[in-house]
PDB file of C-alpha atoms in Angstrom:
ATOM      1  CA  UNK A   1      -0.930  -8.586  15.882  1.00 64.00           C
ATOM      2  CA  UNK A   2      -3.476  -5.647  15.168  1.00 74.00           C
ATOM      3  CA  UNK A   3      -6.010  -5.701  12.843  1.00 79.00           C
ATOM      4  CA  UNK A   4      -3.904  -3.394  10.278  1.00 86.00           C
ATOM      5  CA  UNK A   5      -0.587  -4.951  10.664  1.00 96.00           C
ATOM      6  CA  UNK A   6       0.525  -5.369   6.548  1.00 98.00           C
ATOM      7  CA  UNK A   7       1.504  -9.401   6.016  1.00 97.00           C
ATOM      8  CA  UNK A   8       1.957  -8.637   2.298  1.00 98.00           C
ATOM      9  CA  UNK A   9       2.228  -6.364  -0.532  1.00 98.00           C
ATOM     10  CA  UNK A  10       1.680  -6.117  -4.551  1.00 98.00           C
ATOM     11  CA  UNK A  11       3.035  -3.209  -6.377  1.00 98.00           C
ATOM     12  CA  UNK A  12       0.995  -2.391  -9.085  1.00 98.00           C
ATOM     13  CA  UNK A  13       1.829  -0.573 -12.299  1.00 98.00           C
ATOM     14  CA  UNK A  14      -0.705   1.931 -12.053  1.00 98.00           C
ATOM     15  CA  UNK A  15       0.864   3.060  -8.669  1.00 98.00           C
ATOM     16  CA  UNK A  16      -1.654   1.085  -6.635  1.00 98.00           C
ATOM     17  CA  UNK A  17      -0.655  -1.301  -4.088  1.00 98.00           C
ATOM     18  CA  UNK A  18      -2.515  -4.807  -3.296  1.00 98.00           C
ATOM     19  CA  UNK A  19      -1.972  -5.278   0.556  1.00 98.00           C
ATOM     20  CA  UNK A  20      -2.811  -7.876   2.723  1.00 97.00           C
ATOM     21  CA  UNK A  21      -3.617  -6.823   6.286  1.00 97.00           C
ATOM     22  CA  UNK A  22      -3.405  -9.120   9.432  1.00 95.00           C
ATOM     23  CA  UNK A  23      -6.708 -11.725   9.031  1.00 92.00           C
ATOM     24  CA  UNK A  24      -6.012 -12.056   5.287  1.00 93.00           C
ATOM     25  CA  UNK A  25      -7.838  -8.806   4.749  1.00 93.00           C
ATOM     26  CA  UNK A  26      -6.637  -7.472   0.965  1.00 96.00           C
ATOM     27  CA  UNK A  27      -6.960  -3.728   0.496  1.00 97.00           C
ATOM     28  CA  UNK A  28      -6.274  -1.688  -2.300  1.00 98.00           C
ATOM     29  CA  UNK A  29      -4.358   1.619  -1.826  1.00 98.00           C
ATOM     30  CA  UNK A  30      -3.923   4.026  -4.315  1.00 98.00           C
ATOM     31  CA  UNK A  31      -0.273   5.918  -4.159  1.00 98.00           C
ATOM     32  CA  UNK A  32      -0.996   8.992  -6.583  1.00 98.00           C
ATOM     33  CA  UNK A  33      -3.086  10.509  -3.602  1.00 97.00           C
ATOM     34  CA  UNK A  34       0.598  11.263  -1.591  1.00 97.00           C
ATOM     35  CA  UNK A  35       2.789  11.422  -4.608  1.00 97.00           C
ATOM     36  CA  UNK A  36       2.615  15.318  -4.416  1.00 96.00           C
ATOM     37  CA  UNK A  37       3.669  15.238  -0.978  1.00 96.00           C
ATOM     38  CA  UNK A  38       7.444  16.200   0.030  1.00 96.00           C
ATOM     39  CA  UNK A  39       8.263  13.204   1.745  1.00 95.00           C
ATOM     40  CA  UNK A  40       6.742  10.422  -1.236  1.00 96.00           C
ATOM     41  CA  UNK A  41       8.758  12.303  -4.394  1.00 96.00           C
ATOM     42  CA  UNK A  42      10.553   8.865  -4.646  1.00 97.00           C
ATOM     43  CA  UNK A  43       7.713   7.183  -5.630  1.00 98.00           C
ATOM     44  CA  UNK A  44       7.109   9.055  -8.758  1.00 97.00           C
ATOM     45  CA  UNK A  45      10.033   6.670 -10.257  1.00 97.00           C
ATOM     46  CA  UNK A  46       7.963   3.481 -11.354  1.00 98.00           C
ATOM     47  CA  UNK A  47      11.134   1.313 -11.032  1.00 98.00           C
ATOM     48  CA  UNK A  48      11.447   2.336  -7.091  1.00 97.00           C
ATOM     49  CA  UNK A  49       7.738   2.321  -6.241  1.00 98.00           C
ATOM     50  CA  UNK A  50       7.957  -1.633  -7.627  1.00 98.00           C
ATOM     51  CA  UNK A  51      10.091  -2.604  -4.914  1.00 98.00           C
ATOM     52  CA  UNK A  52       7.638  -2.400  -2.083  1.00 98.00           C
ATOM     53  CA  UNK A  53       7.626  -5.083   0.016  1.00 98.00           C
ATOM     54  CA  UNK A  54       6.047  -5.781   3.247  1.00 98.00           C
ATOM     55  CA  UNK A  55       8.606  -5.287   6.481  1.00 96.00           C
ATOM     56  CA  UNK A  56       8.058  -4.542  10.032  1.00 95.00           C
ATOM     57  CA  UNK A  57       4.077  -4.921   9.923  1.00 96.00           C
ATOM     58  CA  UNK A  58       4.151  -2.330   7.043  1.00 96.00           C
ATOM     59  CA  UNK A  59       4.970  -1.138   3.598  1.00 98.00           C
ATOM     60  CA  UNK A  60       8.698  -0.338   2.943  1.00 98.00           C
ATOM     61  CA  UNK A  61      10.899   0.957   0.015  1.00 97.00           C
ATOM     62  CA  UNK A  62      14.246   1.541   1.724  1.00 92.00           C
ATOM     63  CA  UNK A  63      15.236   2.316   5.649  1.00 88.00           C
ATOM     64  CA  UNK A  64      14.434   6.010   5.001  1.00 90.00           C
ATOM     65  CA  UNK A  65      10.588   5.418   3.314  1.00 96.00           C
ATOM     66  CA  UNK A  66       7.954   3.812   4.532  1.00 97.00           C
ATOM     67  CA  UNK A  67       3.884   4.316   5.449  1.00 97.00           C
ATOM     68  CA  UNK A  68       2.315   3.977   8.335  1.00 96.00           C
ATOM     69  CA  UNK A  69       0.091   0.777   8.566  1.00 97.00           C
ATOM     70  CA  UNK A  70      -2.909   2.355  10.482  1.00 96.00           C
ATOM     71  CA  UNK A  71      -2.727   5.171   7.328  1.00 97.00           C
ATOM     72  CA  UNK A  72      -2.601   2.260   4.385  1.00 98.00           C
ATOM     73  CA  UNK A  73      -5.484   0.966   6.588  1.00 97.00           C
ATOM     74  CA  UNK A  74      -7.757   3.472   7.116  1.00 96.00           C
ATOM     75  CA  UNK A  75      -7.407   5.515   3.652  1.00 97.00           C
ATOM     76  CA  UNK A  76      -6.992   1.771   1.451  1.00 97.00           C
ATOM     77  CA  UNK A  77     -10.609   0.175  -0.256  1.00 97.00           C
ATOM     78  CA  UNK A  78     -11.307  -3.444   0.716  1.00 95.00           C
ATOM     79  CA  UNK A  79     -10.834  -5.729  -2.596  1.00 92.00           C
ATOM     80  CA  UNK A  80     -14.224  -6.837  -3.677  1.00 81.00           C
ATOM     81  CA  UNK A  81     -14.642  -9.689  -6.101  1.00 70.00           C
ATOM     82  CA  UNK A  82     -15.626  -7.151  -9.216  1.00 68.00           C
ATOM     83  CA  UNK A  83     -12.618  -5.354  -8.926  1.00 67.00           C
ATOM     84  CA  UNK A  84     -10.017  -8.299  -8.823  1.00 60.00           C
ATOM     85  CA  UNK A  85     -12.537  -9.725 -12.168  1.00 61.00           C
ATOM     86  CA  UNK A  86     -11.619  -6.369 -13.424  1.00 60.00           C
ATOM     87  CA  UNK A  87      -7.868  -6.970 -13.270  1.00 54.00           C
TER      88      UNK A  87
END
């Protein structure tokens, strides 16, 4: 399994999403940076963006919408110990 291979996800309210990567590594990627874009216009609807769940080593919403894993990776902030007192 590579390193950013998603083995779960949180939806968050605030259009955030708690992942967990491969290695039990928990990341925290924020949404409203690719709402504007063409292709993630379903995710301005709170009710659909709450349905993520992790599939196929990666974050899915339906067959036709999903993100890359190496992308949640790379552009996702590791979850540090003040931000989950925080929540």
């Amino acid at each position: 399994m590579f390193k950013w291979a998603v083995t779960g996800v949180q939806p968050n309210p605030d259009f955030t999403l708690t992942i967990t990567f491969a290695g039990g590594r928990k990341r925290l990627f924020d949404c409203k940076t690719i709402l504007n874009r063409p292709y993630a216009a379903p995710l301005k609807d709170i009710g659909f963006f709450m349905q993520a769940r992790a599939d196929h080593q990666t974050v899915m919403w339906s067959e036709e919408l999903d993100l890359c894993p190496e992308f949640l990776y790379k552009n996702s902030r590791r979850i540090t110990r003040r931000m989950l007192r925080g929540r």
